PDB file of C-alpha atoms in Angstrom:
ATOM      1  CA  MET A  17      -0.148   0.180   0.082  1.00 85.00           C
ATOM      2  CA  PHE A  18       1.058   3.642  -1.239  1.00 93.00           C
ATOM      3  CA  ASP A  19       0.954   6.337   1.589  1.00 97.00           C
ATOM      4  CA  LEU A  20       1.878   9.670   0.662  1.00 98.00           C
ATOM      5  CA  ASP A  21       4.474  11.045   3.331  1.00 98.00           C
ATOM      6  CA  GLU A  22       2.730  13.823   5.897  1.00 98.00           C
ATOM      7  CA  HIS A  23       4.932  16.039   5.455  1.00 97.00           C
ATOM      8  CA  LEU A  24       5.011  15.815   1.437  1.00 98.00           C
ATOM      9  CA  ALA A  25       0.921  16.349   1.550  1.00 98.00           C
ATOM     10  CA  ASN A  26       1.022  19.113   3.786  1.00 98.00           C
ATOM     11  CA  ASP A  27       3.278  20.997   1.786  1.00 97.00           C
ATOM     12  CA  THR A  28       1.928  20.325  -1.775  1.00 98.00           C
ATOM     13  CA  VAL A  29      -1.825  20.229  -3.812  1.00 98.00           C
ATOM     14  CA  GLU A  30      -2.262  17.480  -5.795  1.00 98.00           C
ATOM     15  CA  VAL A  31      -1.795  17.429  -9.438  1.00 98.00           C
ATOM     16  CA  GLY A  32      -2.914  13.805 -10.670  1.00 98.00           C
ATOM     17  CA  ASP A  33      -1.482  10.427 -11.118  1.00 98.00           C
ATOM     18  CA  MET A  34       0.819   9.375 -13.965  1.00 98.00           C
ATOM     19  CA  PRO A  35       1.256   5.579 -14.271  1.00 98.00           C
ATOM     20  CA  LEU A  36       3.967   5.601 -11.875  1.00 98.00           C
ATOM     21  CA  SER A  37       4.203   8.651  -9.911  1.00 98.00           C
ATOM     22  CA  ARG A  38       1.443  10.826  -7.666  1.00 98.00           C
ATOM     23  CA  VAL A  39       2.482  14.451  -9.058  1.00 98.00           C
ATOM     24  CA  LEU A  40       2.364  17.285  -6.463  1.00 98.00           C
ATOM     25  CA  LEU A  41       2.796  21.013  -6.668  1.00 98.00           C
ATOM     26  CA  MET A  42       4.622  22.664  -3.807  1.00 98.00           C
ATOM     27  CA  LYS A  43       2.902  25.305  -2.075  1.00 98.00           C
ATOM     28  CA  ASP A  44       5.600  27.852  -2.320  1.00 98.00           C
ATOM     29  CA  ALA A  45       4.716  30.851  -4.808  1.00 97.00           C
ATOM     30  CA  ARG A  46       8.056  31.839  -5.286  1.00 98.00           C
ATOM     31  CA  PHE A  47       9.329  29.035  -7.503  1.00 98.00           C
ATOM     32  CA  PRO A  48       7.201  26.646  -9.724  1.00 98.00           C
ATOM     33  CA  TRP A  49       7.644  23.553  -8.038  1.00 98.00           C
ATOM     34  CA  ALA A  50       6.598  19.721  -8.478  1.00 98.00           C
ATOM     35  CA  ILE A  51       7.236  16.667  -7.033  1.00 98.00           C
ATOM     36  CA  LEU A  52       6.530  13.293  -8.120  1.00 99.00           C
ATOM     37  CA  ALA A  53       6.497  10.491  -5.779  1.00 98.00           C
ATOM     38  CA  PRO A  54       6.196   7.165  -7.440  1.00 98.00           C
ATOM     39  CA  ARG A  55       3.263   5.383  -5.896  1.00 98.00           C
ATOM     40  CA  ARG A  56       5.333   2.414  -4.282  1.00 98.00           C
ATOM     41  CA  PRO A  57       5.544   1.432  -0.747  1.00 97.00           C
ATOM     42  CA  GLY A  58       8.859   1.388   1.000  1.00 96.00           C
ATOM     43  CA  LEU A  59      11.114   3.269  -1.770  1.00 98.00           C
ATOM     44  CA  VAL A  60      13.866   5.494  -0.249  1.00 98.00           C
ATOM     45  CA  GLU A  61      16.769   5.089  -2.821  1.00 98.00           C
ATOM     46  CA  PHE A  62      17.019   5.502  -6.383  1.00 98.00           C
ATOM     47  CA  HIS A  63      19.547   2.685  -6.609  1.00 98.00           C
ATOM     48  CA  ASP A  64      17.311   0.531  -4.768  1.00 98.00           C
ATOM     49  CA  MET A  65      14.242   0.775  -7.577  1.00 98.00           C
ATOM     50  CA  THR A  66      14.100  -1.749 -10.149  1.00 98.00           C
ATOM     51  CA  GLN A  67      15.234  -0.870 -13.193  1.00 98.00           C
ATOM     52  CA  ALA A  68      11.878  -0.354 -14.681  1.00 98.00           C
ATOM     53  CA  ASP A  69      10.598   1.524 -12.042  1.00 98.00           C
ATOM     54  CA  ARG A  70      14.005   3.947 -12.231  1.00 98.00           C
ATOM     55  CA  ARG A  71      13.279   4.060 -16.125  1.00 98.00           C
ATOM     56  CA  ASP A  72       9.428   5.314 -15.378  1.00 98.00           C
ATOM     57  CA  LEU A  73      10.352   7.485 -12.979  1.00 99.00           C
ATOM     58  CA  MET A  74      12.897   9.562 -14.987  1.00 99.00           C
ATOM     59  CA  GLU A  75      10.631   9.814 -17.878  1.00 98.00           C
ATOM     60  CA  GLU A  76       7.603  10.710 -16.073  1.00 99.00           C
ATOM     61  CA  ALA A  77      10.191  13.514 -14.082  1.00 99.00           C
ATOM     62  CA  ALA A  78      11.266  14.690 -17.954  1.00 99.00           C
ATOM     63  CA  ILE A  79       7.810  15.046 -19.111  1.00 98.00           C
ATOM     64  CA  VAL A  80       7.095  16.964 -15.955  1.00 99.00           C
ATOM     65  CA  SER A  81      10.225  19.067 -16.823  1.00 99.00           C
ATOM     66  CA  ALA A  82       9.089  19.838 -20.428  1.00 98.00           C
ATOM     67  CA  ALA A  83       5.608  20.635 -19.606  1.00 98.00           C
ATOM     68  CA  LEU A  84       6.682  23.071 -16.500  1.00 98.00           C
ATOM     69  CA  ARG A  85       9.610  24.742 -18.700  1.00 98.00           C
ATOM     70  CA  LYS A  86       6.657  25.161 -21.514  1.00 98.00           C
ATOM     71  CA  LEU A  87       4.627  26.661 -18.923  1.00 98.00           C
ATOM     72  CA  THR A  88       6.582  29.066 -17.190  1.00 98.00           C
ATOM     73  CA  GLY A  89       9.349  29.988 -19.937  1.00 97.00           C
ATOM     74  CA  ALA A  90      12.232  29.376 -16.997  1.00 98.00           C
ATOM     75  CA  THR A  91      15.662  29.689 -17.682  1.00 98.00           C
ATOM     76  CA  LYS A  92      16.722  26.423 -16.030  1.00 98.00           C
ATOM     77  CA  MET A  93      14.780  23.142 -15.054  1.00 98.00           C
ATOM     78  CA  ASN A  94      16.329  21.762 -11.769  1.00 98.00           C
ATOM     79  CA  ILE A  95      15.596  18.033 -11.349  1.00 99.00           C
ATOM     80  CA  ALA A  96      16.701  16.501  -7.755  1.00 98.00           C
ATOM     81  CA  MET A  97      16.299  13.429  -5.239  1.00 98.00           C
ATOM     82  CA  LEU A  98      17.428  14.154  -1.991  1.00 98.00           C
ATOM     83  CA  GLY A  99      15.311  12.898   1.004  1.00 98.00           C
ATOM     84  CA  ASN A 100      17.479  13.863   4.155  1.00 98.00           C
ATOM     85  CA  VAL A 101      14.509  15.324   5.665  1.00 97.00           C
ATOM     86  CA  VAL A 102      11.495  13.176   4.222  1.00 98.00           C
ATOM     87  CA  ARG A 103      12.852   9.784   2.869  1.00 98.00           C
ATOM     88  CA  GLN A 104      10.015   8.517   1.100  1.00 98.00           C
ATOM     89  CA  LEU A 105      11.504   8.660  -2.794  1.00 98.00           C
ATOM     90  CA  HIS A 106      10.055  11.790  -4.232  1.00 98.00           C
ATOM     91  CA  VAL A 107      11.738  13.911  -6.975  1.00 99.00           C
ATOM     92  CA  HIS A 108      11.892  17.306  -7.218  1.00 98.00           C
ATOM     93  CA  VAL A 109      11.612  19.392 -10.778  1.00 99.00           C
ATOM     94  CA  VAL A 110      11.620  22.757  -9.927  1.00 98.00           C
ATOM     95  CA  ALA A 111      11.335  25.781 -12.983  1.00 98.00           C
ATOM     96  CA  ARG A 112      14.098  28.222 -12.263  1.00 98.00           C
ATOM     97  CA  SER A 113      14.325  31.939 -13.292  1.00 98.00           C
ATOM     98  CA  GLU A 114      17.501  34.282 -12.968  1.00 98.00           C
ATOM     99  CA  ASP A 115      14.982  36.742 -10.836  1.00 97.00           C
ATOM    100  CA  ASP A 116      13.825  34.324  -8.550  1.00 97.00           C
ATOM    101  CA  GLU A 117      15.050  34.535  -4.871  1.00 96.00           C
ATOM    102  CA  ALA A 118      17.569  31.532  -5.020  1.00 97.00           C
ATOM    103  CA  TRP A 119      18.894  31.857  -8.040  1.00 97.00           C
ATOM    104  CA  PRO A 120      21.783  30.355  -9.036  1.00 96.00           C
ATOM    105  CA  ARG A 121      21.394  28.465  -5.635  1.00 96.00           C
ATOM    106  CA  PRO A 122      19.060  25.197  -5.604  1.00 96.00           C
ATOM    107  CA  VAL A 123      15.544  25.965  -3.764  1.00 97.00           C
ATOM    108  CA  TRP A 124      16.237  24.301  -1.114  1.00 95.00           C
ATOM    109  CA  ALA A 125      17.073  25.982   2.471  1.00 85.00           C
ATOM    110  CA  VAL A 126      16.270  29.002   1.077  1.00 90.00           C
ATOM    111  CA  GLY A 127      14.250  31.740   2.531  1.00 92.00           C
ATOM    112  CA  THR A 128      10.741  30.719   3.593  1.00 93.00           C
ATOM    113  CA  PRO A 129       7.892  29.333   1.300  1.00 95.00           C
ATOM    114  CA  PHE A 130       5.604  32.213   0.350  1.00 97.00           C
ATOM    115  CA  PRO A 131       1.951  31.325   0.335  1.00 96.00           C
ATOM    116  CA  TYR A 132      -0.135  31.160  -2.786  1.00 97.00           C
ATOM    117  CA  ALA A 133      -2.907  33.409  -3.048  1.00 97.00           C
ATOM    118  CA  GLU A 134      -6.558  31.958  -2.599  1.00 97.00           C
ATOM    119  CA  GLY A 135      -7.003  29.286  -5.012  1.00 97.00           C
ATOM    120  CA  GLU A 136      -3.986  30.199  -6.933  1.00 97.00           C
ATOM    121  CA  ALA A 137      -1.880  26.585  -6.065  1.00 98.00           C
ATOM    122  CA  GLU A 138      -5.003  25.102  -7.250  1.00 98.00           C
ATOM    123  CA  ALA A 139      -5.158  26.719 -10.538  1.00 98.00           C
ATOM    124  CA  CYS A 140      -1.238  26.393 -11.451  1.00 98.00           C
ATOM    125  CA  ALA A 141      -2.070  22.495 -10.783  1.00 98.00           C
ATOM    126  CA  LEU A 142      -4.894  22.353 -12.612  1.00 98.00           C
ATOM    127  CA  ALA A 143      -2.862  24.256 -15.823  1.00 98.00           C
ATOM    128  CA  LEU A 144      -0.011  21.529 -15.068  1.00 98.00           C
ATOM    129  CA  LYS A 145      -2.301  18.745 -15.124  1.00 98.00           C
ATOM    130  CA  SER A 146      -3.886  19.741 -18.494  1.00 98.00           C
ATOM    131  CA  ALA A 147      -0.287  20.035 -19.713  1.00 98.00           C
ATOM    132  CA  LEU A 148       0.548  16.683 -18.704  1.00 98.00           C
ATOM    133  CA  GLY A 149      -2.801  15.448 -20.120  1.00 98.00           C
ATOM    134  CA  ILE A 150      -3.579  13.421 -16.903  1.00 98.00           C
TER     135      ILE A 150
ATOM    136  CA  MET B  17      32.717  16.421 -29.663  1.00 85.00           C
ATOM    137  CA  PHE B  18      32.406  16.165 -26.136  1.00 93.00           C
ATOM    138  CA  ASP B  19      34.232  18.760 -24.352  1.00 97.00           C
ATOM    139  CA  LEU B  20      34.062  18.811 -20.463  1.00 98.00           C
ATOM    140  CA  ASP B  21      33.181  21.919 -18.913  1.00 98.00           C
ATOM    141  CA  GLU B  22      35.868  24.222 -17.311  1.00 98.00           C
ATOM    142  CA  HIS B  23      34.626  24.763 -13.978  1.00 97.00           C
ATOM    143  CA  LEU B  24      33.719  21.078 -13.873  1.00 98.00           C
ATOM    144  CA  ALA B  25      37.128  19.568 -14.565  1.00 98.00           C
ATOM    145  CA  ASN B  26      38.735  22.638 -12.421  1.00 98.00           C
ATOM    146  CA  ASP B  27      36.427  21.334  -9.753  1.00 97.00           C
ATOM    147  CA  THR B  28      37.087  17.592  -9.546  1.00 98.00           C
ATOM    148  CA  VAL B  29      39.507  14.492 -10.551  1.00 98.00           C
ATOM    149  CA  GLU B  30      38.960  12.045 -13.126  1.00 98.00           C
ATOM    150  CA  VAL B  31      37.262   8.901 -12.271  1.00 98.00           C
ATOM    151  CA  GLY B  32      36.723   7.347 -15.304  1.00 98.00           C
ATOM    152  CA  ASP B  33      34.941   6.495 -18.230  1.00 98.00           C
ATOM    153  CA  MET B  34      31.099   4.248 -17.867  1.00 98.00           C
ATOM    154  CA  PRO B  35      29.449   3.799 -21.243  1.00 98.00           C
ATOM    155  CA  LEU B  36      27.997   7.271 -21.440  1.00 98.00           C
ATOM    156  CA  SER B  37      29.705   9.196 -18.353  1.00 98.00           C
ATOM    157  CA  ARG B  38      32.298  10.627 -17.421  1.00 98.00           C
ATOM    158  CA  VAL B  39      32.652  10.021 -13.911  1.00 98.00           C
ATOM    159  CA  LEU B  40      34.344  13.228 -11.541  1.00 98.00           C
ATOM    160  CA  LEU B  41      35.039  13.379  -8.255  1.00 98.00           C
ATOM    161  CA  MET B  42      34.444  16.446  -6.407  1.00 98.00           C
ATOM    162  CA  LYS B  43      37.232  18.171  -4.696  1.00 98.00           C
ATOM    163  CA  ASP B  44      35.689  18.760  -1.589  1.00 98.00           C
ATOM    164  CA  ALA B  45      36.762  16.746   1.424  1.00 97.00           C
ATOM    165  CA  ARG B  46      33.626  17.531   3.072  1.00 98.00           C
ATOM    166  CA  PHE B  47      31.324  15.365   1.080  1.00 98.00           C
ATOM    167  CA  PRO B  48      32.057  12.031  -0.918  1.00 98.00           C
ATOM    168  CA  TRP B  49      30.380  13.619  -3.836  1.00 98.00           C
ATOM    169  CA  ALA B  50      30.644  12.201  -7.849  1.00 98.00           C
ATOM    170  CA  ILE B  51      29.549  13.952 -10.985  1.00 98.00           C
ATOM    171  CA  LEU B  52      28.379  12.052 -13.928  1.00 99.00           C
ATOM    172  CA  ALA B  53      28.842  14.096 -17.340  1.00 98.00           C
ATOM    173  CA  PRO B  54      27.082  12.332 -20.248  1.00 98.00           C
ATOM    174  CA  ARG B  55      29.729  12.768 -23.004  1.00 98.00           C
ATOM    175  CA  ARG B  56      27.572  14.110 -25.224  1.00 97.00           C
ATOM    176  CA  PRO B  57      28.128  17.455 -27.034  1.00 97.00           C
ATOM    177  CA  GLY B  58      25.670  20.370 -25.897  1.00 96.00           C
ATOM    178  CA  LEU B  59      23.456  19.001 -23.239  1.00 98.00           C
ATOM    179  CA  VAL B  60      21.578  21.134 -20.973  1.00 98.00           C
ATOM    180  CA  GLU B  61      18.087  19.802 -19.791  1.00 98.00           C
ATOM    181  CA  PHE B  62      17.545  16.350 -18.916  1.00 98.00           C
ATOM    182  CA  HIS B  63      14.160  16.412 -20.888  1.00 98.00           C
ATOM    183  CA  ASP B  64      15.736  17.459 -24.150  1.00 98.00           C
ATOM    184  CA  MET B  65      17.873  14.129 -23.855  1.00 98.00           C
ATOM    185  CA  THR B  66      17.016  11.357 -26.384  1.00 98.00           C
ATOM    186  CA  GLN B  67      15.101   8.726 -24.092  1.00 98.00           C
ATOM    187  CA  ALA B  68      17.910   5.862 -24.499  1.00 98.00           C
ATOM    188  CA  ASP B  69      20.321   8.577 -23.249  1.00 98.00           C
ATOM    189  CA  ARG B  70      18.241   9.331 -20.140  1.00 98.00           C
ATOM    190  CA  ARG B  71      17.767   5.610 -19.122  1.00 98.00           C
ATOM    191  CA  ASP B  72      21.616   5.154 -19.496  1.00 98.00           C
ATOM    192  CA  LEU B  73      22.671   8.026 -17.733  1.00 99.00           C
ATOM    193  CA  MET B  74      20.186   7.183 -14.747  1.00 99.00           C
ATOM    194  CA  GLU B  75      21.415   3.740 -14.396  1.00 98.00           C
ATOM    195  CA  GLU B  76      25.072   4.868 -14.495  1.00 99.00           C
ATOM    196  CA  ALA B  77      23.764   7.218 -11.952  1.00 99.00           C
ATOM    197  CA  ALA B  78      22.296   4.559  -9.630  1.00 99.00           C
ATOM    198  CA  ILE B  79      25.349   2.325  -9.992  1.00 98.00           C
ATOM    199  CA  VAL B  80      27.559   5.474  -9.073  1.00 99.00           C
ATOM    200  CA  SER B  81      25.300   5.680  -5.893  1.00 99.00           C
ATOM    201  CA  ALA B  82      25.159   2.247  -5.002  1.00 98.00           C
ATOM    202  CA  ALA B  83      28.781   2.183  -5.180  1.00 98.00           C
ATOM    203  CA  LEU B  84      29.497   5.239  -2.940  1.00 98.00           C
ATOM    204  CA  ARG B  85      26.690   3.952  -0.707  1.00 98.00           C
ATOM    205  CA  LYS B  86      28.827   0.995  -0.134  1.00 98.00           C
ATOM    206  CA  LEU B  87      32.376   2.602   0.269  1.00 98.00           C
ATOM    207  CA  THR B  88      31.017   5.486   2.908  1.00 98.00           C
ATOM    208  CA  GLY B  89      28.332   3.805   4.649  1.00 97.00           C
ATOM    209  CA  ALA B  90      26.366   6.940   4.162  1.00 98.00           C
ATOM    210  CA  THR B  91      22.842   8.051   5.599  1.00 98.00           C
ATOM    211  CA  LYS B  92      21.310   8.935   2.860  1.00 98.00           C
ATOM    212  CA  MET B  93      22.162   9.813  -1.014  1.00 98.00           C
ATOM    213  CA  ASN B  94      21.163  12.725  -3.026  1.00 98.00           C
ATOM    214  CA  ILE B  95      21.044  12.606  -6.625  1.00 99.00           C
ATOM    215  CA  ALA B  96      20.260  15.977  -8.589  1.00 98.00           C
ATOM    216  CA  MET B  97      20.477  17.646 -11.953  1.00 98.00           C
ATOM    217  CA  LEU B  98      20.761  21.467 -11.108  1.00 98.00           C
ATOM    218  CA  GLY B  99      23.006  23.648 -13.735  1.00 98.00           C
ATOM    219  CA  ASN B 100      22.041  26.737 -12.847  1.00 98.00           C
ATOM    220  CA  VAL B 101      25.700  27.788 -12.794  1.00 97.00           C
ATOM    221  CA  VAL B 102      27.138  25.062 -15.027  1.00 98.00           C
ATOM    222  CA  ARG B 103      25.160  24.846 -17.795  1.00 98.00           C
ATOM    223  CA  GLN B 104      26.636  21.486 -19.347  1.00 98.00           C
ATOM    224  CA  LEU B 105      24.214  18.649 -18.227  1.00 98.00           C
ATOM    225  CA  HIS B 106      25.824  16.936 -15.333  1.00 98.00           C
ATOM    226  CA  VAL B 107      24.450  14.438 -12.406  1.00 99.00           C
ATOM    227  CA  HIS B 108      25.706  15.028  -8.727  1.00 98.00           C
ATOM    228  CA  VAL B 109      25.507  12.071  -6.490  1.00 99.00           C
ATOM    229  CA  VAL B 110      26.117  12.652  -3.002  1.00 98.00           C
ATOM    230  CA  ALA B 111      26.721  10.626  -0.160  1.00 98.00           C
ATOM    231  CA  ARG B 112      25.431  12.258   3.119  1.00 98.00           C
ATOM    232  CA  SER B 113      25.431  11.633   6.715  1.00 98.00           C
ATOM    233  CA  GLU B 114      23.467  12.903   9.693  1.00 98.00           C
ATOM    234  CA  ASP B 115      27.107  14.646  11.052  1.00 97.00           C
ATOM    235  CA  ASP B 116      28.220  16.310   7.567  1.00 97.00           C
ATOM    236  CA  GLU B 117      28.526  19.853   7.415  1.00 96.00           C
ATOM    237  CA  ALA B 118      25.075  20.672   5.639  1.00 97.00           C
ATOM    238  CA  TRP B 119      22.763  17.917   7.056  1.00 97.00           C
ATOM    239  CA  PRO B 120      20.067  17.863   6.316  1.00 96.00           C
ATOM    240  CA  ARG B 121      20.027  20.834   4.096  1.00 96.00           C
ATOM    241  CA  PRO B 122      21.844  19.955   0.222  1.00 96.00           C
ATOM    242  CA  VAL B 123      25.416  20.425  -0.048  1.00 97.00           C
ATOM    243  CA  TRP B 124      25.307  23.055  -2.750  1.00 95.00           C
ATOM    244  CA  ALA B 125      26.053  26.825  -1.430  1.00 85.00           C
ATOM    245  CA  VAL B 126      26.741  25.626   2.085  1.00 90.00           C
ATOM    246  CA  GLY B 127      30.390  26.770   3.717  1.00 92.00           C
ATOM    247  CA  THR B 128      33.230  26.651   1.209  1.00 93.00           C
ATOM    248  CA  PRO B 129      34.591  23.344  -0.106  1.00 95.00           C
ATOM    249  CA  PHE B 130      37.370  21.879   2.306  1.00 97.00           C
ATOM    250  CA  PRO B 131      40.809  20.649   0.223  1.00 96.00           C
ATOM    251  CA  TYR B 132      41.479  16.904   0.385  1.00 97.00           C
ATOM    252  CA  ALA B 133      45.144  16.065   2.016  1.00 97.00           C
ATOM    253  CA  GLU B 134      47.447  15.835  -0.858  1.00 97.00           C
ATOM    254  CA  GLY B 135      46.873  12.581  -2.704  1.00 97.00           C
ATOM    255  CA  GLU B 136      43.564  12.192  -1.160  1.00 97.00           C
ATOM    256  CA  ALA B 137      41.307  12.803  -3.626  1.00 98.00           C
ATOM    257  CA  GLU B 138      43.229  10.831  -6.512  1.00 98.00           C
ATOM    258  CA  ALA B 139      43.008   7.659  -3.428  1.00 98.00           C
ATOM    259  CA  CYS B 140      39.275   8.126  -3.300  1.00 98.00           C
ATOM    260  CA  ALA B 141      38.911   8.322  -6.913  1.00 98.00           C
ATOM    261  CA  LEU B 142      40.699   5.442  -7.593  1.00 98.00           C
ATOM    262  CA  ALA B 143      38.594   3.454  -4.784  1.00 98.00           C
ATOM    263  CA  LEU B 144      35.238   4.579  -6.766  1.00 98.00           C
ATOM    264  CA  LYS B 145      36.830   3.564 -10.045  1.00 98.00           C
ATOM    265  CA  SER B 146      37.631   0.392  -8.429  1.00 98.00           C
ATOM    266  CA  ALA B 147      34.142   0.032  -7.227  1.00 98.00           C
ATOM    267  CA  LEU B 148      32.539   0.607 -10.580  1.00 98.00           C
ATOM    268  CA  GLY B 149      34.778  -2.046 -12.403  1.00 98.00           C
ATOM    269  CA  ILE B 150      35.723   1.045 -14.854  1.00 98.00           C
TER     270      ILE B 150
END
């Protein structure tokens, strides 16, 4: 049984499900920031996934990356699996711009999340969902 | 023609070549930190690679991740493609421990690199090369 980590659930709104991953949008208006969590129980390290799941996960990450890039016109996409705080395996896909708060540093541990206006996170999630065709 | 970015070359010692990627070790004694640079000219975004290259790159990253984990006994592996500073596509594979300088934050933009003792980076690179069988 797949259960989404509580921190991930609290920090995001749901975008939708791709064949392997649940796609989420971080509730941080500073950065267009998606997260993919493969719907498999107990995953922690990328190297402990099956080869087929690794391939599927990274293909889904590439699709999300291309979609977010197109939606935002970002300068550079950042893709990362960290997991130091939340161990459940998840992939960050973040659209970066030269005028964003953290540039050129990574987004993690920089400043504090800025809340979206009422309904805006859901609207962004819907735009991404539509771009992904899911 | 593949040319390794000058910053990547300056900041690393060479480990060796896997079928797709050149494997490098960051000259920062604070973290066991490998970098994979696929030997293809002009790559910037993961989503712009061919599907086959994406698969091969991430399989090589998984192999390096498992090897570094085994060599170091790390608590958690971090895998990331950022590219905000160096645009040539490269994958960071970093072995993290709860007592390292940046934990639990990511390693980028934290403090300053600490030099390895004379010959130590090369010894680490050789240990990784041997573990990878390359």
